Amino acid sequence: MLLLIIEIPAIGCLGLALRALIVSAAQRDLSRSLLDAAAAALCWTVSAVGGSARTNLTYLLAESVSVQLDGQILGLIAQCGDLETLESPEFTDRVGILRSGGDLIGHYSLSVLDAVATVLRLAFVLVLLATVRAELLLLALILAPVLWLQRRERQQVIRSMVDTVEQTRLADHLFRLHTDPAAAMEMRIADSVKTLIDLADGIWRNVVRRKDRALWRSVIFDVASWSIFIVCYGSALISVVRSGSVGQAMAGNMLLVITLIANLRKQAEDTVHQLHRTAEGAHFLDAYLALRNDAALQLAASSRPIPSSLTDGIAFHGVSFSYPRGAAPVLSDLSIRLPAGSTVAIVGEHGAGKTTLIKLLCGLYTPSSGHITVDGLRLDEVGHKQWQGRITASFQDFAKFAWQVRESAGCGDLTRLADDARITEALNAGDALGFVAKLPLGLDTPLDASRDGVELSGGQWQRIALSRAFMRTSPLLFVLDEPTASLDAHSEYVVYRRQMVHARNLAEKNGAITVVISHRFSTVRMADLILVLANGAVSEAGSHAELMALNGVYAQLYELQAQGYGQDHPAAPPEGAGRSSLV
């Protein structure tokens, strides 16, 4: 603040000191000339050092604010617990803007103050010009349209950036495809590398072309407006020459006017720059506040506590769901009850809505109509964050966290991340302990070949994901969405046998519900309740025996798979195996 206050009059005082120096030098007054020269040097030093220090401090503060904002932005994104928000183009664009503008928000914290200081410096210069000749104040009027035109064109440049966010995101995705080993492998086999490179190049060219149009238009207006100002500047100098008598005073005034008008142009450019930075910062600040508002709405719903155990179960009450850009509903008027302590299997053809139902159950989507209750409590009143803290899941599209083994598996329960014994139990339950024990550093092995670690196979990655789901010891809901798609038949049998044990133990402990989606009927038949989904609704529901007796869709699918395996019935684990301990 002190730096800004001292710097404001420095340039104007420099002009005055130079004028005085001209006069004293012409009068051959050595002592006064030295004083005037020292004053001019001091003013110049204050202006130069102050400007440099202010710029450096501004950038340091902006960098510090940017780092803090990155953490806050990630935290706010995490609070938006439903996938609908994360998958919406508006949200994605907003996050894209924030990722590229954290420093601008940091600059915004000082840009308003800096803009005020710039305006004060400008006013000080104009006052000094008026002391030489009042008509010189007309230069301020000429500056007004120059500033307005520049600000208007800067806004058009910002608009071009916003309008190309989606295309920029697509081009970045195409670039990442070329650097991802799995994607690169398929691209080379399909001979699509050049095609995708051309596509990315076309998108980037379109983005650059659109931004360039806005930038070139801004440049043209800048040149035109500043050309007008230069003409007026020259006219002002001629006016000063014609109006004054030749002598010491006129020479000093000329030097003062040249110094002040040159500074006037700099102050005008600084004003435009500060307004531009302020406008950009305000734009990014709007995106940040909108993100914070989204997160606040999510937290506002988290008002009612989750029960410590289930006594009734989970129920869908007339639930329908459509994706934002979907033509038809995926689920229609679904009313089902999952009893507390039960193991529920969901089957159906591809596209029947199985995974969507699971995501609704996990609070990752909000029903388009109807509602879900947990022991009578509406899920939308409980809040996604609280509910998701009491569930565990292994999804078909699992994440590959390329960290150390202990972190990749242990993050399923962050409170036990330092508990090697618990992580080992989870790895055993997920059938991953065998290959983890053979890794060079065991639990400390990085799962990333680029960091001197190891690269896992698809089946090994799925075992790590399964182990992650086994980390929580007291969930109310355990979800397995095609958890063995990448495993061989033997590993699948081992995992499901252990899961059935785990399901019964959880049911006895706190009435937890286990939900399984699987294409293997040897697994499905062990469930207490089997739901058959078709056309967005439950077409059949019951136990394995009940559905076989019904001789409907389930029975047909079951017999079809039995024939495919060349046996009367798909193999099932021994009855009663689930009563033994997990590990």
mmCIF file of C-alpha atoms in Angstrom, residues 14 67 85 130-131 160 173 177 201 214 236 250 260 266 290 306 309 312 319 432 442 461 468 549 557 573:
data_model
loop_
_atom_site.group_PDB
_atom_site.id
_atom_site.type_symbol
_atom_site.label_atom_id
_atom_site.label_comp_id
_atom_site.label_asym_id
_atom_site.label_seq_id
_atom_site.Cartn_x
_atom_site.Cartn_y
_atom_site.Cartn_z
ATOM 1 C CA LEU A 14 9.955 13.816 -12.223
ATOM 2 C CA VAL A 67 -1.884 -22.650 -5.441
ATOM 3 C CA THR A 85 -22.944 -32.467 -12.186
ATOM 4 C CA ALA A 130 -3.294 21.885 -16.745
ATOM 5 C CA THR A 131 -0.646 24.021 -15.046
ATOM 6 C CA SER A 160 -13.455 -16.164 -28.079
ATOM 7 C CA HIS A 173 -8.321 -35.362 -25.165
ATOM 8 C CA LEU A 177 -4.905 -40.467 -26.518
ATOM 9 C CA ASP A 201 -4.813 -30.463 -35.965
ATOM 10 C CA ALA A 214 -10.563 -11.591 -32.208
ATOM 11 C CA ALA A 236 -0.496 19.615 -28.352
ATOM 12 C CA MET A 250 9.224 27.400 -22.675
ATOM 13 C CA LEU A 260 3.856 14.011 -18.865
ATOM 14 C CA LYS A 266 1.755 4.698 -20.363
ATOM 15 C CA ALA A 290 -20.744 -20.771 -9.378
ATOM 16 C CA ILE A 306 -27.446 -42.057 8.290
ATOM 17 C CA SER A 309 -27.275 -50.255 10.738
ATOM 18 C CA ASP A 312 -35.782 -52.321 6.963
ATOM 19 C CA VAL A 319 -38.180 -43.960 -9.612
ATOM 20 C CA ALA A 432 -4.608 -59.808 -5.159
ATOM 21 C CA GLY A 442 5.550 -55.500 -1.969
ATOM 22 C CA TRP A 461 -5.753 -54.053 -11.907
ATOM 23 C CA ARG A 468 -10.090 -51.411 -2.522
ATOM 24 C CA ALA A 549 -40.252 -72.260 -11.537
ATOM 25 C CA LEU A 557 -31.098 -67.063 -19.839
ATOM 26 C CA PRO A 573 -19.836 -72.808 -4.988
#
